[in-house]
XYZ file of N, CA and C in Angstrom:
633
model
N 0.849 -1.192 0.000
C 0.000 0.000 0.000
C 0.890 1.250 0.000
N 0.811 2.107 -1.032
C 1.600 3.342 -1.036
C 1.272 4.198 0.182
N 2.310 4.820 0.726
C 2.166 5.595 1.957
C 2.622 7.028 1.723
N 1.781 7.962 2.088
C 2.096 9.382 2.016
C 2.272 9.884 3.447
N 3.489 10.315 3.782
C 3.793 10.758 5.145
C 3.737 12.280 5.197
N 3.010 12.777 6.184
C 2.833 14.211 6.373
C 3.531 14.630 7.662
N 4.373 15.665 7.574
C 5.070 16.203 8.749
C 4.985 17.724 8.747
N 4.776 18.274 9.924
C 4.843 19.721 10.109
C 6.047 20.014 10.992
N 6.912 20.914 10.539
C 8.168 21.157 11.252
C 8.307 22.627 11.614
N 8.719 22.867 12.842
C 9.070 24.222 13.281
C 10.357 24.133 14.080
N 11.442 24.617 13.483
C 12.762 24.600 14.116
C 13.161 23.198 14.595
N 13.112 22.253 13.659
C 13.454 20.866 13.978
C 14.696 20.402 13.228
N 15.602 21.320 12.947
C 16.796 20.964 12.170
C 17.604 19.847 12.819
N 17.652 19.809 14.144
C 18.452 18.797 14.831
C 17.864 17.398 14.684
N 16.558 17.302 14.442
C 15.896 15.994 14.388
C 15.620 15.507 12.975
N 15.537 16.402 12.020
C 15.060 16.029 10.687
C 15.995 15.041 9.996
N 17.285 15.176 10.218
C 18.218 14.218 9.614
C 17.941 12.799 10.073
N 17.748 12.610 11.382
C 17.412 11.279 11.911
C 16.068 10.808 11.395
N 15.131 11.744 11.264
C 13.816 11.378 10.743
C 13.925 10.825 9.327
N 14.703 11.476 8.477
C 14.883 11.000 7.108
C 15.589 9.646 7.085
N 16.529 9.438 7.988
C 17.205 8.145 8.055
C 16.215 7.023 8.353
N 15.336 7.241 9.326
C 14.349 6.234 9.693
C 13.329 6.023 8.576
N 12.919 7.103 7.934
C 11.978 6.970 6.818
C 12.631 6.229 5.664
N 13.936 6.447 5.475
C 14.645 5.724 4.427
C 14.624 4.222 4.631
N 14.742 3.786 5.887
C 14.643 2.351 6.193
C 13.256 1.841 5.857
N 12.246 2.622 6.219
C 10.860 2.248 5.930
C 10.616 2.154 4.430
N 11.220 3.086 3.674
C 10.974 3.171 2.237
C 11.593 2.023 1.450
N 12.431 1.208 2.093
C 12.982 0.042 1.404
C 11.909 -0.997 1.113
N 10.855 -0.998 1.907
C 9.795 -2.002 1.759
C 8.446 -1.424 1.363
N 8.283 -0.096 1.494
C 6.992 0.532 1.251
C 7.205 1.746 0.340
N 6.388 1.911 -0.720
C 6.494 3.134 -1.529
C 6.087 4.346 -0.694
N 7.007 5.296 -0.514
C 6.779 6.418 0.388
C 6.892 7.747 -0.359
N 5.946 8.636 -0.086
C 5.994 10.021 -0.534
C 5.888 10.906 0.708
N 6.622 12.016 0.723
C 6.644 12.894 1.887
C 6.056 14.258 1.550
N 5.276 14.786 2.475
C 4.817 16.168 2.394
C 5.195 16.866 3.690
N 6.060 17.866 3.580
C 6.494 18.643 4.736
C 5.910 20.049 4.656
N 5.503 20.567 5.797
C 5.243 21.999 5.924
C 6.269 22.559 6.899
N 7.080 23.487 6.405
C 7.979 24.205 7.291
C 7.226 25.429 7.801
N 6.947 25.427 9.101
C 6.043 26.421 9.677
C 6.813 27.650 10.176
N 7.456 28.332 9.226
C 8.163 29.558 9.571
C 9.412 29.351 10.400
N 10.101 28.233 10.203
C 11.310 27.945 10.987
C 12.364 29.017 10.791
N 13.092 29.284 11.872
C 14.200 30.234 11.807
C 15.552 29.528 11.810
N 15.528 28.190 11.834
C 16.766 27.419 11.752
C 16.897 26.845 10.343
N 17.660 25.769 10.197
C 17.945 25.211 8.870
C 16.976 24.103 8.460
N 15.834 24.010 9.106
C 14.885 22.923 8.805
C 14.561 22.847 7.322
N 14.150 23.962 6.737
C 13.751 23.953 5.323
C 14.921 23.592 4.412
N 16.116 24.061 4.743
C 17.291 23.754 3.921
C 17.595 22.260 3.936
N 17.475 21.642 5.091
C 17.738 20.203 5.197
C 16.714 19.420 4.385
N 15.454 19.813 4.484
C 14.408 19.136 3.713
C 14.662 19.310 2.221
N 15.036 20.510 1.812
C 15.293 20.787 0.395
C 16.445 19.930 -0.128
N 17.511 19.798 0.656
C 18.657 18.982 0.223
C 18.281 17.509 0.079
N 17.292 17.069 0.827
C 16.905 15.663 0.809
C 15.867 15.366 -0.266
N 15.263 16.394 -0.841
C 14.206 16.193 -1.834
C 14.604 15.288 -2.995
N 15.844 15.374 -3.537
C 16.191 14.474 -4.646
C 16.212 12.997 -4.244
N 16.378 12.704 -2.957
C 16.466 11.317 -2.496
C 15.091 10.685 -2.350
N 14.122 11.475 -1.924
C 12.763 10.978 -1.712
C 11.786 11.807 -2.540
N 10.612 11.248 -2.768
C 9.547 12.028 -3.396
C 8.979 12.960 -2.328
N 9.485 14.179 -2.300
C 9.169 15.108 -1.216
C 8.590 16.401 -1.748
N 7.479 16.815 -1.149
C 6.894 18.121 -1.414
C 7.136 18.982 -0.179
N 7.728 20.151 -0.360
C 7.957 21.078 0.743
C 7.087 22.310 0.564
N 6.234 22.554 1.548
C 5.415 23.761 1.595
C 5.951 24.641 2.718
N 5.927 25.951 2.514
C 6.529 26.829 3.513
C 5.549 27.915 3.949
N 5.444 28.085 5.257
C 4.746 29.234 5.823
C 5.781 30.314 6.105
N 5.534 31.512 5.634
C 6.493 32.590 5.856
C 6.622 32.934 7.332
N 5.514 32.772 8.059
C 5.505 33.023 9.487
C 4.879 31.827 10.190
N 5.240 31.615 11.433
C 4.710 30.494 12.196
C 3.197 30.619 12.353
N 2.477 29.585 11.897
C 1.015 29.599 11.946
C 0.440 28.548 12.886
N 1.280 27.691 13.416
C 0.802 26.683 14.344
C 0.394 25.387 13.660
N 0.169 24.368 14.478
C -0.103 23.032 13.951
C -1.399 22.962 13.154
N -2.441 23.655 13.623
C -3.726 23.561 12.933
C -3.626 23.960 11.473
N -3.126 25.164 11.225
C -3.023 25.658 9.856
C -2.046 24.823 9.032
N -0.936 24.426 9.637
C 0.072 23.655 8.904
C -0.425 22.274 8.531
N -1.117 21.614 9.454
C -1.608 20.269 9.164
C -2.717 20.301 8.119
N -3.566 21.306 8.169
C -4.593 21.428 7.122
C -3.948 21.556 5.745
N -2.926 22.390 5.661
C -2.237 22.591 4.386
C -1.561 21.304 3.910
N -0.878 20.621 4.823
C -0.137 19.414 4.445
C -1.068 18.289 4.018
N -2.145 18.080 4.767
C -3.079 17.005 4.428
C -3.776 17.282 3.092
N -4.161 18.520 2.865
C -4.813 18.856 1.596
C -3.883 18.580 0.426
N -2.599 18.894 0.581
C -1.618 18.636 -0.470
C -1.441 17.139 -0.690
N -1.324 16.374 0.403
C -1.130 14.927 0.270
C -2.318 14.262 -0.404
N -3.514 14.689 -0.033
C -4.727 14.093 -0.608
C -4.761 14.263 -2.124
N -4.244 15.375 -2.614
C -4.256 15.640 -4.052
C -3.502 14.577 -4.840
N -2.480 13.991 -4.226
C -1.633 13.037 -4.950
C -1.965 11.586 -4.618
N -3.059 11.374 -3.920
C -3.417 10.024 -3.466
C -4.521 9.402 -4.310
N -4.493 8.076 -4.373
C -5.667 7.329 -4.805
C -6.398 6.860 -3.553
N -7.619 6.399 -3.719
C -8.406 5.982 -2.560
C -7.790 4.799 -1.822
N -6.958 4.022 -2.495
C -6.368 2.838 -1.861
C -5.037 3.135 -1.169
N -4.569 4.372 -1.249
C -3.342 4.766 -0.560
C -3.618 5.031 0.918
N -2.542 5.158 1.678
C -2.642 5.543 3.091
C -1.897 6.851 3.304
N -2.394 7.643 4.234
C -1.751 8.897 4.615
C -1.429 8.821 6.101
N -0.172 9.052 6.434
C 0.262 9.002 7.834
C 0.705 10.382 8.286
N 0.450 10.677 9.547
C 0.958 11.905 10.155
C 1.872 11.527 11.308
N 2.942 12.281 11.457
C 3.826 12.097 12.601
C 4.588 13.380 12.843
N 5.109 13.536 14.053
C 5.847 14.734 14.418
C 7.254 14.682 13.832
N 7.768 15.852 13.471
C 9.101 15.927 12.884
C 10.206 15.880 13.926
N 9.857 15.907 15.206
C 10.886 15.962 16.258
C 11.308 14.581 16.757
N 10.858 13.528 16.068
C 11.219 12.147 16.393
C 10.588 11.638 17.689
N 9.586 12.329 18.230
C 8.847 11.762 19.359
C 7.925 10.639 18.886
N 7.660 10.594 17.583
C 6.911 9.484 16.993
C 7.880 8.610 16.207
N 8.032 7.339 16.556
C 8.979 6.472 15.830
C 8.457 6.110 14.437
N 9.134 6.531 13.371
C 8.646 6.219 12.017
C 8.497 4.727 11.753
N 9.306 3.891 12.430
C 9.209 2.453 12.192
C 7.855 1.887 12.601
N 7.112 2.626 13.445
C 5.773 2.181 13.832
C 4.810 2.182 12.660
N 5.110 2.959 11.632
C 4.181 3.075 10.513
C 3.992 1.748 9.783
N 5.039 0.930 9.715
C 4.904 -0.380 9.069
C 3.913 -1.247 9.834
N 4.012 -1.247 11.156
C 3.071 -1.999 11.985
C 1.647 -1.488 11.803
N 1.508 -0.175 11.731
C 0.182 0.423 11.578
C -0.434 0.091 10.222
N 0.377 0.084 9.178
C -0.130 -0.294 7.857
C -0.578 -1.750 7.834
N 0.198 -2.623 8.482
C -0.208 -4.036 8.538
C -1.536 -4.191 9.267
N -1.701 -3.471 10.360
C -2.966 -3.562 11.092
C -4.129 -3.034 10.249
N -3.885 -1.980 9.505
C -4.934 -1.447 8.631
C -5.354 -2.482 7.592
N -4.376 -3.175 7.026
C -4.683 -4.199 6.029
C -5.379 -5.396 6.655
N -4.946 -5.794 7.853
C -5.536 -6.958 8.516
C -6.964 -6.713 8.975
N -7.188 -5.553 9.600
C -8.487 -5.265 10.202
C -9.451 -4.581 9.250
N -8.920 -3.985 8.191
C -9.785 -3.251 7.280
C -10.294 -1.942 7.859
N -9.644 -1.445 8.906
C -10.109 -0.222 9.561
C -9.675 1.005 8.762
N -10.329 2.124 9.028
C -10.064 3.356 8.299
C -8.935 4.173 8.914
N -8.761 4.054 10.235
C -7.759 4.846 10.951
C -7.026 3.936 11.923
N -5.715 4.010 11.927
C -4.914 3.309 12.929
C -4.149 4.361 13.727
N -4.297 4.319 15.032
C -3.633 5.262 15.921
C -2.434 4.579 16.569
N -1.293 5.227 16.492
C -0.097 4.742 17.189
C -0.126 5.260 18.615
N -0.733 4.478 19.493
C -0.988 4.935 20.853
C 0.283 5.004 21.685
N 0.329 6.005 22.556
C 1.428 6.117 23.516
C 1.210 5.224 24.727
N 0.080 4.522 24.756
C -0.292 3.787 25.961
C -0.572 2.313 25.713
N -0.197 1.828 24.531
C -0.413 0.411 24.261
C 0.636 -0.078 23.280
N 1.033 -1.331 23.389
C 1.889 -1.971 22.407
C 3.291 -1.402 22.337
N 3.943 -1.675 21.189
C 5.361 -1.350 21.025
C 5.631 0.141 20.982
N 4.627 0.934 20.639
C 4.843 2.366 20.550
C 4.507 3.105 21.821
N 4.269 2.372 22.913
C 3.801 3.016 24.130
C 4.908 3.795 24.815
N 4.475 4.728 25.650
C 5.409 5.561 26.396
C 5.492 6.955 25.834
N 5.955 7.905 26.666
C 6.043 9.295 26.249
C 7.456 9.826 26.445
N 8.438 8.959 26.315
C 9.818 9.408 26.480
C 10.162 10.424 25.402
N 10.824 11.487 25.818
C 11.207 12.529 24.884
C 10.159 13.590 24.663
N 8.961 13.394 25.203
C 7.893 14.376 25.041
C 7.982 15.382 26.184
N 8.037 16.684 25.884
C 8.133 17.683 26.949
C 6.989 17.578 27.950
N 7.273 17.937 29.207
C 6.281 17.800 30.273
C 5.014 18.582 29.979
N 5.138 19.781 29.415
C 3.956 20.588 29.144
C 3.052 19.909 28.131
N 3.655 19.229 27.133
C 2.837 18.515 26.151
C 2.179 17.300 26.770
N 2.881 16.602 27.677
C 2.262 15.455 28.351
C 1.084 15.910 29.195
N 1.252 17.035 29.877
C 0.186 17.565 30.724
C -1.026 17.969 29.882
N -0.782 18.705 28.790
C -1.879 19.133 27.926
C -2.610 17.941 27.323
N -1.844 16.917 26.941
C -2.459 15.727 26.356
C -3.334 15.004 27.377
N -2.869 14.916 28.612
C -3.645 14.252 29.663
C -4.953 14.990 29.920
N -4.888 16.319 29.976
C -6.104 17.114 30.182
C -7.059 16.942 29.011
N -6.514 16.976 27.801
C -7.356 16.824 26.615
C -8.038 15.465 26.580
N -7.297 14.411 26.979
C -7.913 13.072 26.983
C -9.074 13.005 27.956
N -8.914 13.617 29.128
C -9.972 13.597 30.130
C -11.209 14.338 29.623
N -11.004 15.535 29.083
C -12.123 16.313 28.545
C -12.792 15.557 27.410
N -11.977 14.965 26.568
C -12.466 14.220 25.414
C -13.411 13.098 25.846
N -12.990 12.332 26.842
C -13.796 11.194 27.280
C -15.098 11.629 27.928
N -15.052 12.764 28.636
C -16.262 13.256 29.291
C -17.250 13.850 28.287
N -16.731 14.544 27.320
C -17.601 15.271 26.394
C -18.035 14.432 25.203
N -17.154 13.544 24.741
C -17.440 12.807 23.518
C -17.504 11.308 23.816
N -18.496 10.926 24.551
C -18.616 9.548 25.023
C -18.720 8.510 23.908
N -19.323 8.809 22.736
C -19.396 7.789 21.680
C -18.036 7.254 21.231
N -16.957 8.045 21.371
C -15.627 7.554 20.996
C -14.673 7.629 22.182
N -15.244 7.553 23.377
C -14.433 7.631 24.590
C -13.550 6.406 24.775
N -13.821 5.338 24.031
C -13.023 4.119 24.172
C -11.643 4.253 23.531
N -11.432 5.295 22.733
C -10.117 5.503 22.122
C -9.158 5.948 23.215
N -8.103 5.190 23.404
C -7.202 5.438 24.522
C -6.308 6.650 24.356
N -5.966 7.009 23.106
C -5.031 8.114 22.874
C -5.543 8.991 21.724
N -6.588 9.761 21.987
C -7.212 10.536 20.902
C -6.453 11.784 20.490
N -5.410 12.161 21.232
C -4.712 13.411 20.927
C -3.390 13.214 20.193
N -2.914 11.992 20.087
C -1.632 11.786 19.421
C -1.721 12.099 17.932
N -0.598 12.550 17.386
C -0.538 12.824 15.958
C 0.013 11.676 15.147
N 0.381 10.572 15.791
C 0.899 9.408 15.072
C -0.283 8.569 14.596
N -0.651 8.758 13.345
C -1.843 8.100 12.804
C -1.632 7.694 11.354
N -2.344 6.648 10.958
C -2.468 6.271 9.552
C -3.945 6.320 9.175
N -4.230 6.954 8.071
C -5.597 7.059 7.567
C -5.674 6.431 6.174
N -6.784 5.801 5.868
C -7.059 5.508 4.468
C -7.316 6.833 3.772
N -6.714 7.024 2.609
C -6.920 8.278 1.882
C -8.397 8.506 1.596
N -9.117 7.430 1.346
C -10.541 7.554 1.018
C -11.342 8.167 2.160
N -10.957 7.891 3.418
C -11.702 8.443 4.551
C -11.333 9.906 4.763
N -10.059 10.270 4.555
C -9.673 11.676 4.698
C -10.321 12.554 3.630
N -10.584 11.976 2.475
C -11.197 12.758 1.402
C -12.603 13.223 1.770
N -13.201 12.611 2.775
C -14.517 13.059 3.228
C -14.460 14.443 3.872
N -13.258 14.899 4.215
C -13.094 16.223 4.819
C -12.881 17.317 3.781
N -12.743 16.947 2.516
C -12.475 17.930 1.473
C -13.687 18.797 1.191
N -13.433 20.087 1.015
C -14.467 21.016 0.564
C -14.325 21.220 -0.942
N -15.280 21.895 -1.537
C -15.297 22.066 -2.992
C -14.063 22.804 -3.499
N -13.493 23.681 -2.660
C -12.328 24.449 -3.096
C -11.005 23.715 -2.883
N -11.081 22.466 -2.424
C -9.880 21.670 -2.231
C -9.258 21.792 -0.860
N -9.775 22.692 -0.027
C -9.302 22.794 1.354
C -10.056 21.797 2.223
N -9.654 21.687 3.476
C -10.272 20.719 4.376
C -11.280 21.397 5.293
N -12.340 20.689 5.603
C -13.390 21.200 6.485
C -12.948 21.051 7.938
N -11.898 21.788 8.283
C -11.327 21.784 9.624
C -11.014 23.216 10.008
N -11.175 23.551 11.288
C -10.961 24.932 11.703
C -10.146 25.070 12.982
N -9.873 23.977 13.677
C -9.207 24.063 14.975
C -7.768 24.541 14.833
N -7.311 25.202 15.872
C -5.930 25.648 15.935
C -5.146 24.731 16.869
N -3.832 24.718 16.711
C -2.988 23.955 17.621
C -3.315 22.469 17.627
N -3.051 21.848 18.776
C -3.218 20.398 18.884
C -4.679 19.965 18.870
N -5.601 20.914 19.036
C -7.022 20.582 18.993
C -7.436 20.020 17.643
N -6.646 20.285 16.609
C -7.011 19.764 15.289
C -7.000 18.242 15.269
N -6.153 17.620 16.110
C -6.131 16.150 16.151
C -7.479 15.603 16.618
N -8.079 16.265 17.613
C -9.397 15.849 18.084
C -10.462 16.110 17.031
N -10.386 17.259 16.380
C -11.398 17.604 15.384
C -11.405 16.602 14.233
N -10.218 16.236 13.749
C -10.140 15.251 12.663
C -10.797 13.947 13.086
N -10.447 13.474 14.272
C -10.976 12.198 14.744
C -12.484 12.248 14.906
N -12.988 13.314 15.492
C -14.431 13.440 15.713
C -15.201 13.474 14.397
N -14.724 14.263 13.448
C -15.454 14.382 12.187
C -15.415 13.090 11.386
N -14.281 12.406 11.405
C -14.199 11.161 10.653
C -15.036 10.064 11.309
N -15.030 10.012 12.640
C -15.860 9.019 13.322
C -17.340 9.305 13.115
N -17.713 10.575 13.068
C -19.099 10.938 12.778
C -19.503 10.489 11.385
N -18.529 10.413 10.468
C -18.825 9.990 9.113
C -18.818 8.476 8.951
N -18.559 7.759 10.056
C -18.585 6.298 10.031
C -17.252 5.618 9.989
N -16.156 6.356 10.187
C -14.825 5.746 10.145
C -14.633 4.773 11.312
N -13.892 3.713 11.040
C -13.555 2.744 12.075
C -12.117 2.966 12.519
N -11.861 2.780 13.817
C -10.574 3.134 14.406
C -10.024 1.954 15.214
N -8.720 1.743 15.121
C -8.045 0.799 16.013
C -6.756 1.432 16.477
N -6.190 0.901 17.570
C -4.950 1.419 18.132
C -3.922 0.305 18.226
N -2.659 0.694 18.045
C -1.560 -0.263 18.209
C -0.511 0.336 19.118
């Protein structure tokens, strides 16, 4: 199954080289295309991505100023969807290496085995579990968001890690978010966009599993 990986980067020059190394290992067995949004980085993030473009099928989009995860992820997903067929998969992960790229192979296998629309790489189950390397403020915000999520959105409260960005989607299910102008029907800012995507796709009938 062809895989389109989406990353949003802000001042991640120190991590991007390792990220490309891990994706390169993955790409030996899986056809991989990359879509990066450089969200107004002031370091060498964009330069590193540009130098790597000849090695991988990479699209680099740039925000002149930092716009945050919500705006960047909307832009990146809309771009990836344009180059996908319905049978492709689209994965999201953080550019800072807090999400292990090698997990994507496991997630793709689970998607094929279960036939589910979304596979979440949970921080609380299986081989990808744990929050090592994640800043304390992000762990705290994620914990609060999970609690609010379970209280407010009981129909999908069984999802153990609804705020993580390590996900694989069937391209066909993400296309349900497309508007007529080619943008996505999403409006949340920051990390709240992860919840919005999940809620809207589950409302449309998407099936979810975690690994």
